[in-house]
């Protein structure tokens, strides 16, 4: 997950990550880009290029992905209120490269409801925002069928202070609102339901986190089946990305963060995540160095290729303690949602 001040700087980091074995990119945008201000707007003063890349135009987006074949990589963009604009720019850059929108794969976060709960980068009122969300669903279903049209996020809710149970409950409450809005707009739950994706946090309580992911998968399938009548298996699946917990990282003794990240990442893998981001050891201090980014990547590769845990589906299934935790988290989340 990277977005440096300028498109040129970010492009250099993306090329480095790809050269080190990354197969998907994740873009962080600066605050003005997230809430719809150009870099030269008075309200953007002091925020341009901080904690993300500034994108003001099609040329900026073209520079961001210069030399990167968009038909061959998956790109996740952490963008919500302006997601429809950034997606349009991405599609336009792909066309410049000669890549059909139908060949593009990736994700826009497009999760505006959690902005009201946990982050604050909304622009429009909730009802108008939901209309934009479902318009993206409809457009991508027609034109960009491999694109994940939303990443419904519990990550920021957890970082804002929720418990594991609350993370699942609040995330799914938002998700149910999106699904209902899409159904009300005339979309087919068995179709758009296949492109829904989720974004969860992985915290330090190892066994609780494994159980949380297991409970979330089971609960989501039941909600889609029982509340919306979904029947297609892929529309019942909980497809989710996980990021290790930024709020657990310490500025003091930052090398210890390598261990925290490894434990959190292993919990996500054992819980069944399909996609994973591992934080850099120095993120409590500044943007990660290349060395830190490489260690974070190697952490994933060691888990994937040297630990053996990916050889078994649901390796903790049947454990008395894990099953008890799973049942408890599912029941607790459902109670909060009702």
CSV table of C-alpha atoms in Angstrom, one decimal:
chain,number,residue,atom,x,y,z
A,1,UNK,CA,0.0,0.0,0.0
A,2,UNK,CA,1.8,3.1,-1.2
A,3,UNK,CA,1.2,6.6,-2.4
A,4,UNK,CA,4.0,9.1,-2.1
A,5,UNK,CA,3.7,12.9,-2.7
A,6,UNK,CA,3.8,12.9,-6.5
A,7,UNK,CA,2.8,10.5,-9.2
A,8,UNK,CA,6.4,10.2,-10.3
A,9,UNK,CA,7.6,9.1,-6.8
A,10,UNK,CA,4.7,6.7,-6.4
A,11,UNK,CA,5.4,5.2,-9.8
A,12,UNK,CA,9.0,4.5,-8.8
A,13,UNK,CA,7.9,2.7,-5.7
A,14,UNK,CA,5.3,0.6,-7.7
A,15,UNK,CA,8.0,-0.4,-10.2
A,16,UNK,CA,10.3,-1.4,-7.3
A,17,UNK,CA,7.5,-3.5,-5.6
A,18,UNK,CA,6.7,-5.2,-8.9
A,19,UNK,CA,10.4,-6.0,-9.4
A,20,UNK,CA,10.5,-7.7,-6.0
A,21,UNK,CA,7.6,-10.1,-6.8
A,22,UNK,CA,4.4,-8.1,-6.0
A,23,UNK,CA,1.6,-9.0,-8.4
A,24,UNK,CA,-0.9,-6.4,-7.2
A,25,UNK,CA,-0.7,-2.7,-6.4
A,26,UNK,CA,-2.5,-0.7,-3.7
A,27,UNK,CA,-2.8,3.0,-4.1
A,28,UNK,CA,-3.0,5.6,-1.3
A,29,UNK,CA,-4.3,9.0,-2.3
A,30,UNK,CA,-3.8,12.3,-0.4
A,31,UNK,CA,-6.6,14.0,1.5
A,32,UNK,CA,-7.5,16.6,-1.2
A,33,UNK,CA,-7.8,13.8,-3.8
A,34,UNK,CA,-10.0,11.8,-1.4
A,35,UNK,CA,-12.4,14.7,-0.9
A,36,UNK,CA,-12.4,16.2,-4.4
A,37,UNK,CA,-10.0,19.1,-4.3
A,38,UNK,CA,-7.3,19.9,-6.8
A,39,UNK,CA,-3.8,20.5,-5.4
A,40,UNK,CA,-4.0,24.2,-6.1
A,41,UNK,CA,-7.3,24.7,-4.2
A,42,UNK,CA,-7.0,26.9,-1.1
A,43,UNK,CA,-8.5,24.2,1.1
A,44,UNK,CA,-5.8,21.8,0.0
A,45,UNK,CA,-3.0,23.9,1.4
A,46,UNK,CA,-0.7,21.9,3.7
A,47,UNK,CA,-2.3,18.6,2.7
A,48,UNK,CA,-1.0,18.0,-0.8
A,49,UNK,CA,1.0,14.8,-1.2
A,50,UNK,CA,0.7,13.9,2.6
A,51,UNK,CA,-0.1,10.3,3.4
A,52,UNK,CA,-0.9,9.6,-0.2
A,53,UNK,CA,-0.3,10.6,-3.8
A,54,UNK,CA,-1.9,13.7,-5.3
A,55,UNK,CA,-4.0,13.0,-8.5
A,56,UNK,CA,-5.6,16.0,-10.2
A,57,UNK,CA,-5.9,15.0,-13.8
A,58,UNK,CA,-5.7,12.2,-16.4
A,59,UNK,CA,-2.1,13.1,-17.0
A,60,UNK,CA,-1.3,12.5,-13.3
A,61,UNK,CA,-3.0,9.1,-13.4
A,62,UNK,CA,-1.0,8.2,-16.6
A,63,UNK,CA,2.2,9.2,-14.8
A,64,UNK,CA,1.3,7.1,-11.8
A,65,UNK,CA,1.1,4.0,-13.9
A,66,UNK,CA,3.7,4.8,-16.5
A,67,UNK,CA,5.4,1.6,-17.7
A,68,UNK,CA,3.0,-0.6,-15.7
A,69,UNK,CA,0.8,-2.8,-17.9
A,70,UNK,CA,-2.6,-2.4,-16.5
A,71,UNK,CA,-3.9,-5.6,-18.2
A,72,UNK,CA,-1.3,-7.6,-16.2
A,73,UNK,CA,-1.6,-6.3,-12.7
A,74,UNK,CA,-4.4,-5.9,-10.2
A,75,UNK,CA,-4.8,-2.4,-8.7
A,76,UNK,CA,-6.6,-1.6,-5.5
A,77,UNK,CA,-7.5,2.1,-4.9
A,78,UNK,CA,-8.4,3.2,-1.4
A,79,UNK,CA,-10.8,5.9,-2.5
A,80,UNK,CA,-14.4,6.5,-1.6
A,81,UNK,CA,-16.2,9.8,-2.1
A,82,UNK,CA,-14.4,10.3,-5.4
A,83,UNK,CA,-14.2,6.7,-6.4
A,84,UNK,CA,-16.2,7.1,-9.5
A,85,UNK,CA,-13.8,9.8,-10.8
A,86,UNK,CA,-10.6,7.9,-10.0
A,87,UNK,CA,-12.0,4.7,-11.6
A,88,UNK,CA,-12.8,6.7,-14.7
A,89,UNK,CA,-9.3,8.0,-14.9
A,90,UNK,CA,-7.9,4.5,-14.5
A,91,UNK,CA,-10.1,3.2,-17.3
A,92,UNK,CA,-9.0,6.1,-19.5
A,93,UNK,CA,-5.3,5.3,-18.8
A,94,UNK,CA,-5.9,1.7,-19.6
A,95,UNK,CA,-7.4,2.7,-23.0
A,96,UNK,CA,-4.4,4.8,-23.7
A,97,UNK,CA,-2.3,1.7,-23.2
A,98,UNK,CA,-4.6,-0.3,-25.5
A,99,UNK,CA,-6.1,-2.3,-22.7
A,100,UNK,CA,-9.8,-3.0,-22.8
A,101,UNK,CA,-11.8,-2.2,-19.6
A,102,UNK,CA,-13.0,-5.8,-19.7
A,103,UNK,CA,-9.4,-6.9,-19.1
A,104,UNK,CA,-8.9,-4.8,-16.0
A,105,UNK,CA,-8.8,-6.3,-12.5
A,106,UNK,CA,-8.7,-4.5,-9.2
A,107,UNK,CA,-10.8,-2.8,-6.6
A,108,UNK,CA,-12.2,0.6,-5.6
A,109,UNK,CA,-13.0,0.9,-1.9
A,110,UNK,CA,-16.2,2.8,-2.7
A,111,UNK,CA,-17.3,2.3,0.9
A,112,UNK,CA,-18.8,5.7,1.8
A,113,UNK,CA,-20.8,4.6,4.9
A,114,UNK,CA,-17.7,3.8,6.9
A,115,UNK,CA,-16.5,7.3,6.2
A,116,UNK,CA,-19.3,8.7,8.3
A,117,UNK,CA,-18.5,6.2,11.1
A,118,UNK,CA,-14.7,6.1,11.2
A,119,UNK,CA,-12.8,8.4,8.8
A,120,UNK,CA,-14.7,11.5,7.6
A,121,UNK,CA,-13.7,11.8,3.9
A,122,UNK,CA,-17.3,12.0,2.7
A,123,UNK,CA,-18.6,14.8,0.4
A,124,UNK,CA,-22.3,14.2,-0.3
A,125,UNK,CA,-25.2,13.2,2.0
A,126,UNK,CA,-25.7,9.4,2.6
A,127,UNK,CA,-28.5,9.0,0.1
A,128,UNK,CA,-26.7,10.7,-2.7
A,129,UNK,CA,-23.5,8.8,-1.8
A,130,UNK,CA,-25.3,5.5,-2.0
A,131,UNK,CA,-26.6,6.4,-5.5
A,132,UNK,CA,-23.0,6.8,-6.6
A,133,UNK,CA,-22.0,3.5,-5.1
A,134,UNK,CA,-24.7,1.6,-6.9
A,135,UNK,CA,-24.0,3.5,-10.2
A,136,UNK,CA,-20.5,2.1,-10.0
A,137,UNK,CA,-21.9,-1.4,-9.4
A,138,UNK,CA,-24.0,-1.0,-12.6
A,139,UNK,CA,-21.3,0.5,-14.7
A,140,UNK,CA,-18.7,-2.1,-13.8
A,141,UNK,CA,-21.1,-5.0,-14.3
A,142,UNK,CA,-21.6,-3.8,-17.9
A,143,UNK,CA,-18.1,-2.5,-18.8
A,144,UNK,CA,-15.5,-3.7,-16.3
A,145,UNK,CA,-16.7,-7.2,-15.3
A,146,UNK,CA,-13.5,-8.3,-13.5
A,147,UNK,CA,-13.5,-5.3,-11.2
A,148,UNK,CA,-14.4,-5.5,-7.6
A,149,UNK,CA,-16.8,-2.6,-7.2
A,150,UNK,CA,-16.6,-2.1,-3.5
A,151,UNK,CA,-14.4,-3.1,-0.6
A,152,UNK,CA,-16.6,-2.9,2.4
A,153,UNK,CA,-14.3,-2.0,5.2
A,154,UNK,CA,-14.0,-3.0,8.8
A,155,UNK,CA,-10.4,-2.1,8.9
A,156,UNK,CA,-10.9,1.6,9.7
A,157,UNK,CA,-13.7,0.8,12.2
A,158,UNK,CA,-11.2,-1.5,14.1
A,159,UNK,CA,-8.5,1.2,13.9
A,160,UNK,CA,-11.0,3.7,15.3
A,161,UNK,CA,-11.3,1.5,18.4
A,162,UNK,CA,-13.9,-1.2,17.9
A,163,UNK,CA,-13.7,-4.8,19.2
A,164,UNK,CA,-13.4,-7.8,16.8
A,165,UNK,CA,-17.2,-8.4,17.2
A,166,UNK,CA,-18.0,-4.8,16.5
A,167,UNK,CA,-15.8,-4.8,13.5
A,168,UNK,CA,-17.8,-7.7,12.0
A,169,UNK,CA,-21.2,-6.2,13.0
A,170,UNK,CA,-20.6,-2.6,11.8
A,171,UNK,CA,-19.0,-3.8,8.5
A,172,UNK,CA,-21.9,-6.1,7.7
A,173,UNK,CA,-24.5,-3.5,8.7
A,174,UNK,CA,-23.0,-1.2,6.1
A,175,UNK,CA,-22.8,-4.1,3.6
A,176,UNK,CA,-26.5,-4.9,4.0
A,177,UNK,CA,-27.3,-1.2,3.3
A,178,UNK,CA,-25.3,-1.4,0.1
A,179,UNK,CA,-26.9,-4.6,-1.0
A,180,UNK,CA,-30.4,-3.3,-0.3
A,181,UNK,CA,-29.6,-0.1,-2.2
A,182,UNK,CA,-28.4,-2.1,-5.2
A,183,UNK,CA,-31.5,-4.3,-5.1
A,184,UNK,CA,-33.7,-1.2,-4.9
A,185,UNK,CA,-31.9,0.1,-8.0
A,186,UNK,CA,-33.0,-3.0,-9.9
A,187,UNK,CA,-29.7,-4.9,-9.8
A,188,UNK,CA,-29.6,-8.7,-9.5
A,189,UNK,CA,-28.1,-9.8,-6.2
A,190,UNK,CA,-26.7,-13.0,-7.8
A,191,UNK,CA,-24.8,-10.8,-10.3
A,192,UNK,CA,-23.5,-7.8,-8.4
A,193,UNK,CA,-23.1,-10.0,-5.3
A,194,UNK,CA,-20.3,-11.8,-7.0
A,195,UNK,CA,-18.2,-8.6,-7.1
A,196,UNK,CA,-18.6,-7.5,-3.5
A,197,UNK,CA,-15.4,-7.6,-1.5
A,198,UNK,CA,-14.5,-6.9,2.1
A,199,UNK,CA,-11.5,-5.4,3.9
A,200,UNK,CA,-10.7,-6.5,7.5
A,201,UNK,CA,-8.1,-5.8,10.1
A,202,UNK,CA,-5.8,-8.4,11.7
A,203,UNK,CA,-5.0,-7.6,15.3
A,204,UNK,CA,-2.8,-9.2,17.9
A,205,UNK,CA,-5.2,-11.6,19.6
A,206,UNK,CA,-4.2,-14.5,17.3
A,207,UNK,CA,-6.9,-17.1,18.0
A,208,UNK,CA,-9.6,-14.5,18.2
A,209,UNK,CA,-8.6,-13.1,14.8
A,210,UNK,CA,-8.6,-16.6,13.2
A,211,UNK,CA,-12.1,-17.1,14.6
A,212,UNK,CA,-13.3,-13.7,13.5
A,213,UNK,CA,-12.6,-14.4,9.9
A,214,UNK,CA,-14.2,-17.8,10.1
A,215,UNK,CA,-17.3,-16.3,11.7
A,216,UNK,CA,-17.5,-13.5,9.2
A,217,UNK,CA,-17.5,-16.0,6.2
A,218,UNK,CA,-20.2,-18.1,7.7
A,219,UNK,CA,-22.4,-15.1,8.7
A,220,UNK,CA,-22.2,-13.4,5.4
A,221,UNK,CA,-23.3,-16.4,3.4
A,222,UNK,CA,-26.3,-16.8,5.7
A,223,UNK,CA,-27.2,-13.1,5.4
A,224,UNK,CA,-27.0,-13.1,1.6
A,225,UNK,CA,-29.1,-16.3,1.4
A,226,UNK,CA,-31.7,-15.5,4.0
A,227,UNK,CA,-32.2,-11.8,3.6
A,228,UNK,CA,-31.7,-11.3,-0.1
A,229,UNK,CA,-32.4,-14.8,-1.6
A,230,UNK,CA,-29.0,-15.1,-3.2
A,231,UNK,CA,-28.4,-18.6,-4.6
A,232,UNK,CA,-25.3,-18.3,-6.8
A,233,UNK,CA,-22.3,-19.7,-4.7
A,234,UNK,CA,-20.0,-16.8,-5.6
A,235,UNK,CA,-22.6,-14.4,-4.4
A,236,UNK,CA,-22.6,-16.1,-1.1
A,237,UNK,CA,-18.9,-16.1,-0.7
A,238,UNK,CA,-17.1,-13.6,1.6
A,239,UNK,CA,-14.1,-12.5,-0.5
A,240,UNK,CA,-11.9,-10.3,1.7
A,241,UNK,CA,-8.6,-8.5,1.9
A,242,UNK,CA,-6.8,-8.2,5.2
A,243,UNK,CA,-4.3,-5.6,6.4
A,244,UNK,CA,-2.3,-6.0,9.6
A,245,UNK,CA,-3.1,-3.5,12.3
A,246,UNK,CA,-1.5,-0.2,12.0
A,247,UNK,CA,-2.7,0.9,15.5
A,248,UNK,CA,-0.6,-1.9,17.1
A,249,UNK,CA,2.7,-0.7,15.7
A,250,UNK,CA,5.1,1.1,18.0
A,251,UNK,CA,7.6,3.9,17.2
A,252,UNK,CA,9.8,2.6,20.0
A,253,UNK,CA,11.8,-0.6,19.1
A,254,UNK,CA,10.3,-0.7,15.6
A,255,UNK,CA,12.0,-4.0,14.8
A,256,UNK,CA,9.5,-5.6,17.1
A,257,UNK,CA,6.8,-4.6,14.6
A,258,UNK,CA,8.1,-7.3,12.3
A,259,UNK,CA,7.0,-9.9,14.8
A,260,UNK,CA,3.6,-8.3,15.3
A,261,UNK,CA,3.0,-8.1,11.6
A,262,UNK,CA,4.0,-11.8,11.1
A,263,UNK,CA,1.7,-13.0,13.8
A,264,UNK,CA,-1.2,-10.9,12.5
A,265,UNK,CA,-0.6,-12.0,8.9
A,266,UNK,CA,-0.5,-15.6,9.9
A,267,UNK,CA,-3.9,-15.2,11.7
A,268,UNK,CA,-5.4,-13.8,8.5
A,269,UNK,CA,-4.1,-16.7,6.4
A,270,UNK,CA,-5.3,-19.3,8.8
A,271,UNK,CA,-8.7,-17.5,8.8
A,272,UNK,CA,-9.0,-17.7,5.0
A,273,UNK,CA,-8.1,-14.3,3.6
A,274,UNK,CA,-7.8,-14.1,-0.2
A,275,UNK,CA,-5.6,-11.0,-0.2
A,276,UNK,CA,-3.1,-9.6,2.3
A,277,UNK,CA,-1.2,-6.5,3.1
A,278,UNK,CA,1.6,-6.6,5.7
A,279,UNK,CA,2.6,-3.3,7.2
A,280,UNK,CA,6.2,-2.0,7.2
A,281,UNK,CA,8.1,-2.1,10.5
A,282,UNK,CA,8.7,1.7,10.5
A,283,UNK,CA,5.2,2.9,9.6
A,284,UNK,CA,4.7,4.4,13.1
A,285,UNK,CA,7.5,6.7,12.2
A,286,UNK,CA,7.2,7.6,8.5
A,287,UNK,CA,6.6,6.2,5.0
A,288,UNK,CA,8.2,2.8,4.8
A,289,UNK,CA,11.7,2.5,3.5
A,290,UNK,CA,12.4,0.1,0.6
A,291,UNK,CA,14.1,-2.2,3.1
A,292,UNK,CA,11.0,-2.2,5.3
A,293,UNK,CA,8.7,-2.8,2.3
A,294,UNK,CA,10.8,-5.7,1.2
A,295,UNK,CA,10.7,-7.3,4.7
A,296,UNK,CA,6.9,-7.0,4.7
A,297,UNK,CA,6.7,-8.6,1.3
A,298,UNK,CA,9.1,-11.4,2.4
A,299,UNK,CA,6.9,-12.0,5.5
A,300,UNK,CA,4.0,-12.9,3.2
A,301,UNK,CA,6.1,-15.0,0.9
A,302,UNK,CA,7.6,-17.0,3.8
A,303,UNK,CA,4.1,-17.7,5.2
A,304,UNK,CA,2.8,-18.6,1.7
A,305,UNK,CA,5.7,-20.8,0.5
A,306,UNK,CA,7.7,-22.0,3.5
A,307,UNK,CA,5.2,-22.5,6.4
A,308,UNK,CA,2.9,-25.1,4.9
A,309,UNK,CA,-0.2,-23.4,6.3
A,310,UNK,CA,-1.6,-22.7,2.9
A,311,UNK,CA,-1.7,-26.4,2.0
A,312,UNK,CA,-4.9,-27.0,4.1
A,313,UNK,CA,-8.3,-25.4,3.9
A,314,UNK,CA,-9.4,-24.1,7.3
A,315,UNK,CA,-6.6,-25.7,9.3
A,316,UNK,CA,-8.0,-24.8,12.7
A,317,UNK,CA,-11.5,-26.1,11.9
A,318,UNK,CA,-12.7,-28.6,14.6
A,319,UNK,CA,-10.6,-27.1,17.3
A,320,UNK,CA,-12.8,-26.8,20.4
A,321,UNK,CA,-11.6,-23.4,21.3
A,322,UNK,CA,-11.6,-22.0,17.8
A,323,UNK,CA,-15.1,-23.3,17.1
A,324,UNK,CA,-16.3,-21.8,20.4
A,325,UNK,CA,-14.8,-18.4,19.6
A,326,UNK,CA,-16.3,-18.6,16.1
A,327,UNK,CA,-19.8,-19.2,17.4
A,328,UNK,CA,-19.4,-16.4,19.9
A,329,UNK,CA,-18.2,-13.8,17.5
A,330,UNK,CA,-21.0,-14.7,15.0
A,331,UNK,CA,-23.7,-14.6,17.7
A,332,UNK,CA,-22.3,-11.3,19.1
A,333,UNK,CA,-22.2,-9.6,15.7
A,334,UNK,CA,-25.7,-10.7,14.8
A,335,UNK,CA,-27.0,-9.4,18.1
A,336,UNK,CA,-25.4,-6.0,17.5
A,337,UNK,CA,-26.9,-5.9,14.0
A,338,UNK,CA,-30.4,-6.7,15.1
